[in-house]
Tab-separated table of C-alpha atoms in Angstrom:
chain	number	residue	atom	x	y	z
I	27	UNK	CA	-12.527	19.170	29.626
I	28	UNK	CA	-10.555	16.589	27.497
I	29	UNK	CA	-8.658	18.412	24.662
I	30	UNK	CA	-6.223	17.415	21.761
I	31	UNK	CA	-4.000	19.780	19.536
I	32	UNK	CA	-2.684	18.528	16.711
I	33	UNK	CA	0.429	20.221	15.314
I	34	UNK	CA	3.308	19.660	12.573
I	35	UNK	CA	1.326	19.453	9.326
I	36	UNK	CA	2.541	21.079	5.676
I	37	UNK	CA	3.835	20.444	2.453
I	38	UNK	CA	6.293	17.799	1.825
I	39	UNK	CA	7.692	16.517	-1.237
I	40	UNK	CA	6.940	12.698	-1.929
I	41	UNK	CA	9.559	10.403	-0.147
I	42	UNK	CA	10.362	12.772	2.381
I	43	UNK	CA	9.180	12.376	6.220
I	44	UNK	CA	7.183	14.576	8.526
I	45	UNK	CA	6.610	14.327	12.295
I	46	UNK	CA	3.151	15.265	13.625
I	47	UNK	CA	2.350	15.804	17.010
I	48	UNK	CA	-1.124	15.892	19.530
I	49	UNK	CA	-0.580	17.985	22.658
I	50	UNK	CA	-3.564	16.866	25.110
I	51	UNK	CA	-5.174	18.107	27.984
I	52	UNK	CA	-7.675	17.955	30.445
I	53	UNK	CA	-7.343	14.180	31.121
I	54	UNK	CA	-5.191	11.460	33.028
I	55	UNK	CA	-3.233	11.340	29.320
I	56	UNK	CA	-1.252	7.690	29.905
I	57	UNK	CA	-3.983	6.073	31.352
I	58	UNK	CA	-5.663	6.467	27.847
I	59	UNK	CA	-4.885	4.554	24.059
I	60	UNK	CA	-4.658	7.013	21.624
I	61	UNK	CA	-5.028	7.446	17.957
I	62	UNK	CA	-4.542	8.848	14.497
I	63	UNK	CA	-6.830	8.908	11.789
I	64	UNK	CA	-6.576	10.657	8.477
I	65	UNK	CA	-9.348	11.732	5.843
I	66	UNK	CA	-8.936	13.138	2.552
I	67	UNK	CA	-10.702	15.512	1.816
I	68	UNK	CA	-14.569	14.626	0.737
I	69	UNK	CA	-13.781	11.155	1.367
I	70	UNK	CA	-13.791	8.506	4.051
I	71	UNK	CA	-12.467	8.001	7.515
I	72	UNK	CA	-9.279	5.590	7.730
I	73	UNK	CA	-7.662	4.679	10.808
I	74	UNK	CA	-3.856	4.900	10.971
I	75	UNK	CA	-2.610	4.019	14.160
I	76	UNK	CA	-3.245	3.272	17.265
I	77	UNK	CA	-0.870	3.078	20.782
I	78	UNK	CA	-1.712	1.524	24.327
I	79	UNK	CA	-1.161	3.855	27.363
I	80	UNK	CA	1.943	2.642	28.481
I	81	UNK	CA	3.349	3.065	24.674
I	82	UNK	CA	3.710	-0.859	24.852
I	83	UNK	CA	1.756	-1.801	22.614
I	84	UNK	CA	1.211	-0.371	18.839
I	85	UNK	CA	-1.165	-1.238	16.148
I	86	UNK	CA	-0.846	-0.033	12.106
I	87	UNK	CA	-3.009	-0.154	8.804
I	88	UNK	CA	-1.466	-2.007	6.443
I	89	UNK	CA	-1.303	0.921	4.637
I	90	UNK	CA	1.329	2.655	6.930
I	91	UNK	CA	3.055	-0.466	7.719
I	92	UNK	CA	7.018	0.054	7.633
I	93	UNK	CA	6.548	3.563	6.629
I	94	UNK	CA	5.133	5.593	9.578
I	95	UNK	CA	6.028	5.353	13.485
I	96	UNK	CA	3.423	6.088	16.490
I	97	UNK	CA	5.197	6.973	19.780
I	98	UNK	CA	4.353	8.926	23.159
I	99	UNK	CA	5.687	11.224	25.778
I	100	UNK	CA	3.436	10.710	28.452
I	101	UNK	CA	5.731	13.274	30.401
I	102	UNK	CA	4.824	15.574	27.768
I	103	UNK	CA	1.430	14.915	27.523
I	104	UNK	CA	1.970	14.674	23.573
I	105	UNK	CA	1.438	11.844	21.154
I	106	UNK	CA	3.609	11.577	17.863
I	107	UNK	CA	3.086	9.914	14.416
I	108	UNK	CA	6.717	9.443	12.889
I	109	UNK	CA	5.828	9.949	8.707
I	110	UNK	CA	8.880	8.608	6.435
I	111	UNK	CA	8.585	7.734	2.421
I	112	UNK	CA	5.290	10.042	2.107
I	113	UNK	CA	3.397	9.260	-0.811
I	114	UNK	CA	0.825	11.591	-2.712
I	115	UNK	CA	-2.076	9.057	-1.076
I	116	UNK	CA	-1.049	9.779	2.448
I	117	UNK	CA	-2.313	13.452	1.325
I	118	UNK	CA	-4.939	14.224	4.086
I	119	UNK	CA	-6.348	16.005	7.132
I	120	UNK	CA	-5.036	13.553	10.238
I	121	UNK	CA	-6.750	13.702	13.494
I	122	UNK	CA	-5.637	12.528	17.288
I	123	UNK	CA	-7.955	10.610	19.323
I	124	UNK	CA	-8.445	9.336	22.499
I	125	UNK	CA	-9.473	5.927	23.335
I	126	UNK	CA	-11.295	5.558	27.010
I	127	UNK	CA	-9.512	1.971	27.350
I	128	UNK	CA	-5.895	2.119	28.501
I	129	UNK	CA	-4.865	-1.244	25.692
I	130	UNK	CA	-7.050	-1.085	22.608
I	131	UNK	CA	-8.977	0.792	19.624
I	132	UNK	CA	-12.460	0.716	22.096
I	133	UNK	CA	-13.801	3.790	20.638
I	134	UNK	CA	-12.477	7.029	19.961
I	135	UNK	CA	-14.481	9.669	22.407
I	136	UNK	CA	-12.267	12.965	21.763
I	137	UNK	CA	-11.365	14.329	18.502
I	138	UNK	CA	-8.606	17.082	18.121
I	139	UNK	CA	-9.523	19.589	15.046
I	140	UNK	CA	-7.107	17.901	12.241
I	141	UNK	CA	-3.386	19.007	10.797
I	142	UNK	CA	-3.476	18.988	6.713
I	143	UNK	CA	-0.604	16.999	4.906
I	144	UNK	CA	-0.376	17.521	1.527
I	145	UNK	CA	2.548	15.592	-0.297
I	146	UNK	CA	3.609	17.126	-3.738
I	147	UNK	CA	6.243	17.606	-5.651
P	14	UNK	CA	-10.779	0.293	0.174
P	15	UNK	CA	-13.117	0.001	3.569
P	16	UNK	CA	-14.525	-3.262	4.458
P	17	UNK	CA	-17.427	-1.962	6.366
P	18	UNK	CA	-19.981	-1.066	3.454
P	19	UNK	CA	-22.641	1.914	3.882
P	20	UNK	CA	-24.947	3.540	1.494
P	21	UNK	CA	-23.882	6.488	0.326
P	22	UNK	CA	-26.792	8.674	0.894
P	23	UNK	CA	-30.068	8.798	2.969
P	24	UNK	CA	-32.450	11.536	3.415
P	25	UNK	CA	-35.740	12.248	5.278
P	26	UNK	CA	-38.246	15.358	6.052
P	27	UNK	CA	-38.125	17.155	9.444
P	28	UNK	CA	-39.632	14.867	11.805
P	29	UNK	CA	-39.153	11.633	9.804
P	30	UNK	CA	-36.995	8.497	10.646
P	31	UNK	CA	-33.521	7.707	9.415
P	32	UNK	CA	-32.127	4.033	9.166
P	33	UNK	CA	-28.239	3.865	7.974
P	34	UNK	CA	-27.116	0.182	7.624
P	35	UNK	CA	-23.456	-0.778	8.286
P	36	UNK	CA	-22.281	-4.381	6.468
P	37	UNK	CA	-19.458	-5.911	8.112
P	38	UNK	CA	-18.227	-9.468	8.798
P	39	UNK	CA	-17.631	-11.991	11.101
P	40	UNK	CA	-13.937	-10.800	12.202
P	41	UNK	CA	-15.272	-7.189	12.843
P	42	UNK	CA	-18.777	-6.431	13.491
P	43	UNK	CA	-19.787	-10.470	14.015
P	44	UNK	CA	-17.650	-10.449	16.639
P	45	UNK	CA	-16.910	-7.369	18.176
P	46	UNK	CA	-18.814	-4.396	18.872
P	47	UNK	CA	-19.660	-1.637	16.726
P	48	UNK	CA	-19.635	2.324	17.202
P	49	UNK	CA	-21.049	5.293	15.257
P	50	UNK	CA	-19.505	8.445	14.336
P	51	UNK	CA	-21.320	11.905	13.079
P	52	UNK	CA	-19.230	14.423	11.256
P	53	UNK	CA	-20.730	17.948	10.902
P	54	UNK	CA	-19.752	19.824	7.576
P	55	UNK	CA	-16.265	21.254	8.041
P	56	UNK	CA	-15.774	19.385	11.885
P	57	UNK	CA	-14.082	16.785	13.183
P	58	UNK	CA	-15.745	13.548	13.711
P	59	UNK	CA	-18.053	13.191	16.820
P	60	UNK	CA	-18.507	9.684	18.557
P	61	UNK	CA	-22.344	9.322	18.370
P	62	UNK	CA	-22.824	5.499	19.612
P	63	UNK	CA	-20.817	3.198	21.404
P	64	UNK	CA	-20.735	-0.302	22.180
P	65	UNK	CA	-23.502	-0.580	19.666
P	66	UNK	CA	-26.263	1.023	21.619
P	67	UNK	CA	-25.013	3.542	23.805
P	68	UNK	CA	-25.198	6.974	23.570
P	69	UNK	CA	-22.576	9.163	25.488
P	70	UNK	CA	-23.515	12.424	27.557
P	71	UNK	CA	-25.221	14.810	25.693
P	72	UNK	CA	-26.383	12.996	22.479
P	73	UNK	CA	-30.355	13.178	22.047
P	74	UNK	CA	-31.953	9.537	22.038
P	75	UNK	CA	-32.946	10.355	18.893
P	76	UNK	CA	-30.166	8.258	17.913
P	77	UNK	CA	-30.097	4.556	18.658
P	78	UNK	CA	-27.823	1.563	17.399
P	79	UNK	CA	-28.720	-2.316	16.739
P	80	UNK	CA	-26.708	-4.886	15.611
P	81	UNK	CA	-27.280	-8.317	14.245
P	82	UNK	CA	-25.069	-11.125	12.911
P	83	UNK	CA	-22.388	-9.229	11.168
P	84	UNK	CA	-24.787	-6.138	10.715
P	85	UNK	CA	-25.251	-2.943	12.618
P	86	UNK	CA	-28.058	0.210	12.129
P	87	UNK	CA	-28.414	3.695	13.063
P	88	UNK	CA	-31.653	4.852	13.604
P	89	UNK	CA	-32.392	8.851	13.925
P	90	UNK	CA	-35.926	9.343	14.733
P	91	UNK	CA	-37.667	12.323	14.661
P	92	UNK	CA	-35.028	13.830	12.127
P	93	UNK	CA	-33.436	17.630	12.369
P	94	UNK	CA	-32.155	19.713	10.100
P	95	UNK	CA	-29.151	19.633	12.948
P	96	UNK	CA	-28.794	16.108	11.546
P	97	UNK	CA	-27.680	17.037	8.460
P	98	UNK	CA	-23.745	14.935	8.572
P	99	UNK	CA	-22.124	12.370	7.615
P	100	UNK	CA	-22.235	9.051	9.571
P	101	UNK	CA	-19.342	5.944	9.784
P	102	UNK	CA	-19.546	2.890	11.606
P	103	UNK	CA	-16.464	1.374	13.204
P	104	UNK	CA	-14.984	-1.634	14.820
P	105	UNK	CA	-12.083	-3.372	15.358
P	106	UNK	CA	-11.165	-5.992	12.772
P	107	UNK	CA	-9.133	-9.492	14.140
P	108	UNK	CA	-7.897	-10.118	10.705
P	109	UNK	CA	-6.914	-6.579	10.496
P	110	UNK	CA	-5.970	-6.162	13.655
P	111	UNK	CA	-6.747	-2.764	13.337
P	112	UNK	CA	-9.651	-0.574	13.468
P	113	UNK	CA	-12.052	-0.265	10.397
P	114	UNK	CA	-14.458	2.997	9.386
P	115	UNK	CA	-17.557	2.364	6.840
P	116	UNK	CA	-17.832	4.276	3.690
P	117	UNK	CA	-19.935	6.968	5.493
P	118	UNK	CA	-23.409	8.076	4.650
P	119	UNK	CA	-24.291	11.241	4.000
P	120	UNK	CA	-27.526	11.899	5.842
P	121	UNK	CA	-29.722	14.827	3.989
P	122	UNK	CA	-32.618	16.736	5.267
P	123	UNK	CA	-35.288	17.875	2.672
């Protein structure tokens, strides 16, 4: 069975950086995309970022643009999202999630169960 | 600011049917295809559709997808108190390049 666990969450003042990661298992992991999405809480979804299987290719909201980095260890098994200048609005529960296509955002067909951020000073 | 547009709420009786409307346009939904996600209270989101009509293993075909133009639905017929979620549409956006949640829609049963 396909799992993700996300790890590396906390409090962080505003402008500093935090490094989340999303151990998988169960699954082929670099023959998969994979994901991170964020949700504050009692609001929306909003995707983050998104990275191809090989780690070639890597895809941002403009609202993370220049500020946070996606990566992958496929020898690890572990995907990474790189968080510099944090801002109060990136405040949020973030989530890891595989893609079934090895290139782009398909759909996302595992969830892990979240890491909180919270940025305050 | 999401630029796939849901209504906020929709409710039905045990038994009843549920339509949730997802408004998109032509660089998302008009062009590529749409999926559906349920979130449980206190969960993590569940994929629920695919590929605007497709239902992966284990979801009930209570739940069925359409799309036209730059529009999708989600139809849950013969509603459950189970049911009781939020739903988001998705697809990926050209102009974004990225990929693009609705508002949600906070399905209630009575």
């Amino acid at each position: 069975e396909a799992q993700l666990l996300e790890s590396g969450g906390g409090l962080v003042q505003p402008g500093g950086s935090l490094r989340l990661s999303c151990a998988a298992s169960g699954f082929t992991f670099s023959s998969y995309a994979m994901n991170w999405v964020r949700q504050v809480p009692g609001k929306g979804l909003e995707w983050v970022s998104g990275i191809s299987g090989s780690g070639g290719g890597t895809y941002y909201a403009d609202s993370v643009k220049g500020r946070f980095t996606i990566s992958r260890d496929n020898s690890k098994n572990t995907l990474y999202l790189q968080m510099n200048s944090l801002r109060a609005e990136d405040t949020a529960v973030y989530y890891c999630a595989k893609d079934p296509d090895f290139v782009l955002v398909t759909r996302l067909d595992v969830w892990g169960q979240g890491t909180t951020v919270t940025v305050s000073s | 600011q999401s630029v796939l547009t849901q209504p906020p709420s929709a409710s039905g009786t045990p038994g009843q049917r549920v339509s949730i409307s997802c408004s998109g346009s032509s660089s998302n939904i008009g062009r590529n295809t749409v999926n559906w996600y349920q979130q449980l209270p206190g969960t993590a989101p569940k994929l629920l559709i695919y590929s605007i009509n497709q239902r992966p293993s284990g979801v009930p075909d209570r739940f069925s997808g359409s799309k036209s133009g730059t529009s999708a639905s989600l139809a849950i017929s013969g509603l459950q108190s189970e049911d009781e979620a939020d739903y988001y549409c998705a697809a990926w956006d050209d102009s974004l390049n990225g990929y693009v949640f609705g508002t949600g829609t906070k399905v209630t049963v009575l």
